[in-house]
Amino acid sequence: AQSVTQPDIHITVSEGASLELRCNYSYGATPYLFWYVQSPGQGLQLLLKYFSGDTLVQGIKGFEAEFKRSQSSFNLRKPSVHWSDAAEYFCAVVSNTGGFKTIFGAGTRLFVKA
Amino acid sequence: DVKVTQSSRYLVKRTGEKVFLECVQDMDHENMFWYRQDPGLGLRLIYFSYDVKMKEKGDIPEGYSVSREKKERFSLILESASTNQTSMYLCAIQRTMNTEAFFGQGTRLTVV
């Protein structure tokens, strides 16, 4: 069965430090992969997505992610974190069995300290 | 601007009540989804629909049903609400596999 694992429930980084959020997926075919962000009290917003081509994808707010097929990973990165990045981040894979559906990971909550 | 509107932001219901959560979209998307979001569990898919009157079970359909009589409206029904259905419920639409999903603001349901 398709699944998404985000090993870190929460992460704390200092403002200005770099960030990497981990995501591993389980899917037989070429995956369609997404990262979404949910700020406190807000809905989910798309950060970036990958489905083919260049394995390093750029997103909004200075985020990027790298697809590594050999590691079944799609880690999210940002070189310098801002206090406004504090939020919950969800990795997701789209499965195309019987129509299609998006499967989400459990999420990683990011705390940013001054 | 994409609009996915859920009928209530907050709802309090009693155990055993029948509960209706409504979701309306203005984007003419075929595909609509209901998730519940719980801390530490992420978003879990309850039901989805890829056309009017069509429905598919997601990962946790027990205790829920859905209705899609019109393309723009997708309703989630709790047949007999229980306390373990206290959660945040999110409706989403998505046009194709490689496009983003758009979410409603969510309904926080408390069953007492």
PDB file of C-alpha atoms in Angstrom:
ATOM      1  CA  ALA A   1       0.000   0.000   0.000  1.00  0.00           C
ATOM      2  CA  GLN A   2       1.102   3.515  -0.665  1.00  0.00           C
ATOM      3  CA  SER A   3       2.338   5.441   2.339  1.00  0.00           C
ATOM      4  CA  VAL A   4       4.243   8.527   3.375  1.00  0.00           C
ATOM      5  CA  THR A   5       6.528   8.734   6.396  1.00  0.00           C
ATOM      6  CA  GLN A   6       7.692  11.917   8.026  1.00  0.00           C
ATOM      7  CA  PRO A   7      10.073  10.697  10.718  1.00  0.00           C
ATOM      8  CA  ASP A   8      10.242  13.948  12.679  1.00  0.00           C
ATOM      9  CA  ILE A   9       7.129  14.942  14.610  1.00  0.00           C
ATOM     10  CA  HIS A  10       8.603  18.326  15.428  1.00  0.00           C
ATOM     11  CA  ILE A  11      11.794  20.238  14.739  1.00  0.00           C
ATOM     12  CA  THR A  12      13.192  23.396  16.306  1.00  0.00           C
ATOM     13  CA  VAL A  13      15.635  25.605  14.418  1.00  0.00           C
ATOM     14  CA  SER A  14      17.067  29.021  15.069  1.00  0.00           C
ATOM     15  CA  GLU A  15      16.057  31.898  12.850  1.00  0.00           C
ATOM     16  CA  GLY A  16      18.540  32.187  10.002  1.00  0.00           C
ATOM     17  CA  ALA A  17      19.630  28.554  10.232  1.00  0.00           C
ATOM     18  CA  SER A  18      19.107  26.031   7.468  1.00  0.00           C
ATOM     19  CA  LEU A  19      16.254  23.556   7.492  1.00  0.00           C
ATOM     20  CA  GLU A  20      15.670  20.067   6.165  1.00  0.00           C
ATOM     21  CA  LEU A  21      12.408  18.187   6.671  1.00  0.00           C
ATOM     22  CA  ARG A  22      12.473  14.515   5.806  1.00  0.00           C
ATOM     23  CA  CYS A  23       9.903  12.601   3.796  1.00  0.00           C
ATOM     24  CA  ASN A  24       9.978   8.984   2.633  1.00  0.00           C
ATOM     25  CA  TYR A  25       7.311   7.429   0.470  1.00  0.00           C
ATOM     26  CA  SER A  26       6.266   3.971  -0.555  1.00  0.00           C
ATOM     27  CA  TYR A  27       4.848   3.752  -4.067  1.00  0.00           C
ATOM     28  CA  GLY A  28       5.415   1.311  -6.912  1.00  0.00           C
ATOM     29  CA  ALA A  29       5.336   3.629  -9.901  1.00  0.00           C
ATOM     30  CA  THR A  30       6.736   7.098 -10.507  1.00  0.00           C
ATOM     31  CA  PRO A  31       5.252   9.134  -7.693  1.00  0.00           C
ATOM     32  CA  TYR A  32       3.532  12.468  -7.803  1.00  0.00           C
ATOM     33  CA  LEU A  33       4.906  14.228  -4.714  1.00  0.00           C
ATOM     34  CA  PHE A  34       3.832  17.372  -2.916  1.00  0.00           C
ATOM     35  CA  TRP A  35       4.739  19.479   0.088  1.00  0.00           C
ATOM     36  CA  TYR A  36       2.030  21.526   1.790  1.00  0.00           C
ATOM     37  CA  VAL A  37       2.279  23.982   4.677  1.00  0.00           C
ATOM     38  CA  GLN A  38      -0.353  24.747   7.280  1.00  0.00           C
ATOM     39  CA  SER A  39       0.176  27.896   9.308  1.00  0.00           C
ATOM     40  CA  PRO A  40      -1.619  28.185  12.664  1.00  0.00           C
ATOM     41  CA  GLY A  41      -5.346  28.605  12.103  1.00  0.00           C
ATOM     42  CA  GLN A  42      -4.935  28.505   8.328  1.00  0.00           C
ATOM     43  CA  GLY A  43      -5.743  26.079   5.573  1.00  0.00           C
ATOM     44  CA  LEU A  44      -3.160  24.033   3.690  1.00  0.00           C
ATOM     45  CA  GLN A  45      -1.122  25.747   1.014  1.00  0.00           C
ATOM     46  CA  LEU A  46       0.988  24.128  -1.675  1.00  0.00           C
ATOM     47  CA  LEU A  47       4.731  24.766  -1.359  1.00  0.00           C
ATOM     48  CA  LEU A  48       5.949  22.704  -4.311  1.00  0.00           C
ATOM     49  CA  LYS A  49       5.401  19.536  -6.282  1.00  0.00           C
ATOM     50  CA  TYR A  50       7.283  16.972  -8.359  1.00  0.00           C
ATOM     51  CA  PHE A  51       6.093  14.543 -10.988  1.00  0.00           C
ATOM     52  CA  SER A  52       8.843  14.419 -13.622  1.00  0.00           C
ATOM     53  CA  GLY A  53      11.938  16.168 -14.940  1.00  0.00           C
ATOM     54  CA  ASP A  54      14.544  17.898 -12.824  1.00  0.00           C
ATOM     55  CA  THR A  55      14.749  16.191  -9.447  1.00  0.00           C
ATOM     56  CA  LEU A  56      15.414  19.463  -7.635  1.00  0.00           C
ATOM     57  CA  VAL A  57      12.257  21.545  -7.557  1.00  0.00           C
ATOM     58  CA  GLN A  58      11.794  25.092  -6.387  1.00  0.00           C
ATOM     59  CA  GLY A  59       8.739  26.276  -4.534  1.00  0.00           C
ATOM     60  CA  ILE A  60       7.300  29.339  -2.921  1.00  0.00           C
ATOM     61  CA  LYS A  61       8.772  31.179   0.081  1.00  0.00           C
ATOM     62  CA  GLY A  62      12.329  30.061  -0.787  1.00  0.00           C
ATOM     63  CA  PHE A  63      11.712  26.335  -0.265  1.00  0.00           C
ATOM     64  CA  GLU A  64      13.113  23.571  -2.443  1.00  0.00           C
ATOM     65  CA  ALA A  65      12.882  19.788  -2.429  1.00  0.00           C
ATOM     66  CA  GLU A  66      14.932  17.014  -3.985  1.00  0.00           C
ATOM     67  CA  PHE A  67      13.467  13.768  -5.300  1.00  0.00           C
ATOM     68  CA  LYS A  68      15.766  10.790  -4.798  1.00  0.00           C
ATOM     69  CA  ARG A  69      14.299   7.649  -6.291  1.00  0.00           C
ATOM     70  CA  SER A  70      17.018   5.375  -4.887  1.00  0.00           C
ATOM     71  CA  GLN A  71      16.172   6.504  -1.364  1.00  0.00           C
ATOM     72  CA  SER A  72      12.408   6.907  -1.897  1.00  0.00           C
ATOM     73  CA  SER A  73      12.776  10.358  -0.425  1.00  0.00           C
ATOM     74  CA  PHE A  74      11.521  13.855  -1.123  1.00  0.00           C
ATOM     75  CA  ASN A  75      13.123  16.078   1.513  1.00  0.00           C
ATOM     76  CA  LEU A  76      12.207  19.722   1.888  1.00  0.00           C
ATOM     77  CA  ARG A  77      14.929  22.320   2.435  1.00  0.00           C
ATOM     78  CA  LYS A  78      15.353  26.006   3.058  1.00  0.00           C
ATOM     79  CA  PRO A  79      18.755  27.711   3.407  1.00  0.00           C
ATOM     80  CA  SER A  80      17.682  30.341   5.942  1.00  0.00           C
ATOM     81  CA  VAL A  81      14.585  30.026   8.089  1.00  0.00           C
ATOM     82  CA  HIS A  82      12.415  33.011   9.006  1.00  0.00           C
ATOM     83  CA  TRP A  83      10.206  33.223  12.102  1.00  0.00           C
ATOM     84  CA  SER A  84       7.152  33.237   9.809  1.00  0.00           C
ATOM     85  CA  ASP A  85       8.056  29.717   8.625  1.00  0.00           C
ATOM     86  CA  ALA A  86       6.831  28.282  11.929  1.00  0.00           C
ATOM     87  CA  ALA A  87       4.022  25.974  10.824  1.00  0.00           C
ATOM     88  CA  GLU A  88       3.174  22.352  10.188  1.00  0.00           C
ATOM     89  CA  TYR A  89       4.512  20.780   7.006  1.00  0.00           C
ATOM     90  CA  PHE A  90       2.942  17.840   5.223  1.00  0.00           C
ATOM     91  CA  CYS A  91       4.484  15.636   2.574  1.00  0.00           C
ATOM     92  CA  ALA A  92       2.017  13.898   0.255  1.00  0.00           C
ATOM     93  CA  VAL A  93       1.977  11.347  -2.566  1.00  0.00           C
ATOM     94  CA  VAL A  94      -0.790  10.905  -5.118  1.00  0.00           C
ATOM     95  CA  SER A  95      -1.936   7.354  -5.744  1.00  0.00           C
ATOM     96  CA  ASN A  96      -3.816   6.483  -8.921  1.00  0.00           C
ATOM     97  CA  THR A  97      -5.656   3.342  -7.899  1.00  0.00           C
ATOM     98  CA  GLY A  98      -9.333   3.606  -8.797  1.00  0.00           C
ATOM     99  CA  GLY A  99      -9.451   7.266  -9.593  1.00  0.00           C
ATOM    100  CA  PHE A 100      -6.737   9.054  -7.665  1.00  0.00           C
ATOM    101  CA  LYS A 101      -6.232  10.093  -4.082  1.00  0.00           C
ATOM    102  CA  THR A 102      -3.664  12.058  -2.133  1.00  0.00           C
ATOM    103  CA  ILE A 103      -2.033  10.359   0.841  1.00  0.00           C
ATOM    104  CA  PHE A 104      -0.495  12.593   3.477  1.00  0.00           C
ATOM    105  CA  GLY A 105       2.225  12.035   6.004  1.00  0.00           C
ATOM    106  CA  ALA A 106       1.666  12.687   9.697  1.00  0.00           C
ATOM    107  CA  GLY A 107       3.258  16.119   9.439  1.00  0.00           C
ATOM    108  CA  THR A 108       6.271  17.848  10.960  1.00  0.00           C
ATOM    109  CA  ARG A 109       5.716  20.855  13.159  1.00  0.00           C
ATOM    110  CA  LEU A 110       8.451  23.457  12.804  1.00  0.00           C
ATOM    111  CA  PHE A 111       9.315  25.753  15.686  1.00  0.00           C
ATOM    112  CA  VAL A 112      11.602  28.740  15.049  1.00  0.00           C
ATOM    113  CA  LYS A 113      13.519  30.294  17.904  1.00  0.00           C
ATOM    114  CA  ALA A 114      14.908  33.795  17.895  1.00  0.00           C
TER     115      ALA A 114
ATOM    116  CA  ASP B   1      -9.553  32.774  -6.517  1.00  0.00           C
ATOM    117  CA  VAL B   2     -10.448  29.184  -5.805  1.00  0.00           C
ATOM    118  CA  LYS B   3     -13.201  28.784  -3.291  1.00  0.00           C
ATOM    119  CA  VAL B   4     -13.855  25.659  -1.260  1.00  0.00           C
ATOM    120  CA  THR B   5     -16.425  26.484   1.353  1.00  0.00           C
ATOM    121  CA  GLN B   6     -17.312  24.370   4.332  1.00  0.00           C
ATOM    122  CA  SER B   7     -20.616  25.203   5.927  1.00  0.00           C
ATOM    123  CA  SER B   8     -19.411  25.515   9.527  1.00  0.00           C
ATOM    124  CA  ARG B   9     -16.110  26.388  11.190  1.00  0.00           C
ATOM    125  CA  TYR B  10     -17.136  24.971  14.569  1.00  0.00           C
ATOM    126  CA  LEU B  11     -19.780  22.419  15.444  1.00  0.00           C
ATOM    127  CA  VAL B  12     -20.794  20.765  18.707  1.00  0.00           C
ATOM    128  CA  LYS B  13     -23.019  17.700  18.530  1.00  0.00           C
ATOM    129  CA  ARG B  14     -24.274  15.096  20.941  1.00  0.00           C
ATOM    130  CA  THR B  15     -23.402  11.414  20.832  1.00  0.00           C
ATOM    131  CA  GLY B  16     -25.809   9.535  18.586  1.00  0.00           C
ATOM    132  CA  GLU B  17     -26.830  12.539  16.504  1.00  0.00           C
ATOM    133  CA  LYS B  18     -26.752  12.425  12.718  1.00  0.00           C
ATOM    134  CA  VAL B  19     -24.327  15.083  11.514  1.00  0.00           C
ATOM    135  CA  PHE B  20     -24.008  16.651   8.065  1.00  0.00           C
ATOM    136  CA  LEU B  21     -20.871  18.463   6.960  1.00  0.00           C
ATOM    137  CA  GLU B  22     -21.246  20.348   3.715  1.00  0.00           C
ATOM    138  CA  CYS B  23     -18.606  21.337   1.197  1.00  0.00           C
ATOM    139  CA  VAL B  24     -19.195  23.506  -1.845  1.00  0.00           C
ATOM    140  CA  GLN B  25     -16.692  24.391  -4.581  1.00  0.00           C
ATOM    141  CA  ASP B  26     -16.792  26.966  -7.343  1.00  0.00           C
ATOM    142  CA  MET B  27     -14.105  25.477  -9.609  1.00  0.00           C
ATOM    143  CA  ASP B  28     -16.074  22.839 -11.511  1.00  0.00           C
ATOM    144  CA  HIS B  29     -13.620  20.102 -10.369  1.00  0.00           C
ATOM    145  CA  GLU B  30     -14.754  16.505 -10.674  1.00  0.00           C
ATOM    146  CA  ASN B  31     -12.623  15.269  -7.779  1.00  0.00           C
ATOM    147  CA  MET B  32     -13.584  16.047  -4.196  1.00  0.00           C
ATOM    148  CA  PHE B  33     -12.222  14.616  -0.951  1.00  0.00           C
ATOM    149  CA  TRP B  34     -13.007  14.478   2.749  1.00  0.00           C
ATOM    150  CA  TYR B  35     -10.170  14.178   5.271  1.00  0.00           C
ATOM    151  CA  ARG B  36      -9.974  14.261   9.005  1.00  0.00           C
ATOM    152  CA  GLN B  37      -6.955  15.818  10.672  1.00  0.00           C
ATOM    153  CA  ASP B  38      -5.761  14.700  14.086  1.00  0.00           C
ATOM    154  CA  PRO B  39      -2.544  15.655  15.905  1.00  0.00           C
ATOM    155  CA  GLY B  40       0.266  13.246  15.130  1.00  0.00           C
ATOM    156  CA  LEU B  41      -1.767  11.448  12.465  1.00  0.00           C
ATOM    157  CA  GLY B  42      -1.799  14.007   9.680  1.00  0.00           C
ATOM    158  CA  LEU B  43      -4.665  14.013   7.205  1.00  0.00           C
ATOM    159  CA  ARG B  44      -6.471  10.743   6.724  1.00  0.00           C
ATOM    160  CA  LEU B  45      -8.775  10.191   3.777  1.00  0.00           C
ATOM    161  CA  ILE B  46     -12.352   9.285   4.654  1.00  0.00           C
ATOM    162  CA  TYR B  47     -14.110   9.284   1.277  1.00  0.00           C
ATOM    163  CA  PHE B  48     -13.627  10.748  -2.158  1.00  0.00           C
ATOM    164  CA  SER B  49     -15.694  11.260  -5.259  1.00  0.00           C
ATOM    165  CA  TYR B  50     -14.625  11.656  -8.888  1.00  0.00           C
ATOM    166  CA  ASP B  51     -18.051  12.380 -10.342  1.00  0.00           C
ATOM    167  CA  VAL B  52     -21.632  13.108  -9.429  1.00  0.00           C
ATOM    168  CA  LYS B  53     -23.212  10.174  -7.582  1.00  0.00           C
ATOM    169  CA  MET B  54     -19.844   8.376  -7.515  1.00  0.00           C
ATOM    170  CA  LYS B  55     -18.021   7.700  -4.265  1.00  0.00           C
ATOM    171  CA  GLU B  56     -15.005   5.716  -3.159  1.00  0.00           C
ATOM    172  CA  LYS B  57     -13.933   4.690   0.319  1.00  0.00           C
ATOM    173  CA  GLY B  58     -10.736   6.152   1.616  1.00  0.00           C
ATOM    174  CA  ASP B  59      -8.594   4.786   4.399  1.00  0.00           C
ATOM    175  CA  ILE B  60     -10.990   5.336   7.328  1.00  0.00           C
ATOM    176  CA  PRO B  61     -14.608   5.207   6.060  1.00  0.00           C
ATOM    177  CA  GLU B  62     -16.125   3.434   9.069  1.00  0.00           C
ATOM    178  CA  GLY B  63     -18.860   5.469  10.711  1.00  0.00           C
ATOM    179  CA  TYR B  64     -19.129   7.855   7.767  1.00  0.00           C
ATOM    180  CA  SER B  65     -21.025   8.111   4.510  1.00  0.00           C
ATOM    181  CA  VAL B  66     -21.089  10.716   1.737  1.00  0.00           C
ATOM    182  CA  SER B  67     -23.426  12.203  -0.801  1.00  0.00           C
ATOM    183  CA  ARG B  68     -22.657  13.871  -4.138  1.00  0.00           C
ATOM    184  CA  GLU B  69     -25.894  14.821  -5.861  1.00  0.00           C
ATOM    185  CA  LYS B  70     -24.447  17.864  -7.624  1.00  0.00           C
ATOM    186  CA  LYS B  71     -20.973  18.433  -8.987  1.00  0.00           C
ATOM    187  CA  GLU B  72     -20.234  21.384  -6.749  1.00  0.00           C
ATOM    188  CA  ARG B  73     -21.404  19.863  -3.468  1.00  0.00           C
ATOM    189  CA  PHE B  74     -19.937  16.980  -1.467  1.00  0.00           C
ATOM    190  CA  SER B  75     -21.453  16.130   1.891  1.00  0.00           C
ATOM    191  CA  LEU B  76     -19.977  14.065   4.686  1.00  0.00           C
ATOM    192  CA  ILE B  77     -22.458  12.315   6.970  1.00  0.00           C
ATOM    193  CA  LEU B  78     -21.832  10.923  10.406  1.00  0.00           C
ATOM    194  CA  GLU B  79     -24.669   8.459  10.785  1.00  0.00           C
ATOM    195  CA  SER B  80     -24.479   8.310  14.579  1.00  0.00           C
ATOM    196  CA  ALA B  81     -21.849  10.612  15.993  1.00  0.00           C
ATOM    197  CA  SER B  82     -19.455   9.244  18.563  1.00  0.00           C
ATOM    198  CA  THR B  83     -16.849  10.947  20.737  1.00  0.00           C
ATOM    199  CA  ASN B  84     -13.999   9.385  18.742  1.00  0.00           C
ATOM    200  CA  GLN B  85     -15.196  11.356  15.736  1.00  0.00           C
ATOM    201  CA  THR B  86     -14.247  14.598  17.448  1.00  0.00           C
ATOM    202  CA  SER B  87     -11.767  16.043  14.976  1.00  0.00           C
ATOM    203  CA  MET B  88     -10.987  18.654  12.337  1.00  0.00           C
ATOM    204  CA  TYR B  89     -12.633  17.803   9.020  1.00  0.00           C
ATOM    205  CA  LEU B  90     -11.192  19.145   5.784  1.00  0.00           C
ATOM    206  CA  CYS B  91     -12.757  19.142   2.354  1.00  0.00           C
ATOM    207  CA  ALA B  92     -10.506  19.343  -0.707  1.00  0.00           C
ATOM    208  CA  ILE B  93     -10.765  19.506  -4.474  1.00  0.00           C
ATOM    209  CA  GLN B  94      -8.113  18.513  -6.988  1.00  0.00           C
ATOM    210  CA  ARG B  95      -8.385  18.644 -10.755  1.00  0.00           C
ATOM    211  CA  THR B  96      -5.757  16.069 -11.757  1.00  0.00           C
ATOM    212  CA  MET B  97      -3.019  13.961 -10.199  1.00  0.00           C
ATOM    213  CA  ASN B  98      -0.291  16.489 -10.859  1.00  0.00           C
ATOM    214  CA  THR B  99      -2.125  19.622  -9.787  1.00  0.00           C
ATOM    215  CA  GLU B 100      -2.474  21.009  -6.323  1.00  0.00           C
ATOM    216  CA  ALA B 101      -5.319  20.268  -3.962  1.00  0.00           C
ATOM    217  CA  PHE B 102      -7.337  23.188  -2.667  1.00  0.00           C
ATOM    218  CA  PHE B 103      -8.713  22.949   0.820  1.00  0.00           C
ATOM    219  CA  GLY B 104     -11.575  24.448   2.714  1.00  0.00           C
ATOM    220  CA  GLN B 105     -10.960  26.158   6.038  1.00  0.00           C
ATOM    221  CA  GLY B 106     -12.057  23.087   7.946  1.00  0.00           C
ATOM    222  CA  THR B 107     -14.817  22.213  10.388  1.00  0.00           C
ATOM    223  CA  ARG B 108     -13.816  21.531  13.956  1.00  0.00           C
ATOM    224  CA  LEU B 109     -16.371  19.040  15.207  1.00  0.00           C
ATOM    225  CA  THR B 110     -16.762  18.221  18.881  1.00  0.00           C
ATOM    226  CA  VAL B 111     -18.990  15.310  19.874  1.00  0.00           C
ATOM    227  CA  VAL B 112     -20.050  15.358  23.524  1.00  0.00           C
TER     228      VAL B 112
END
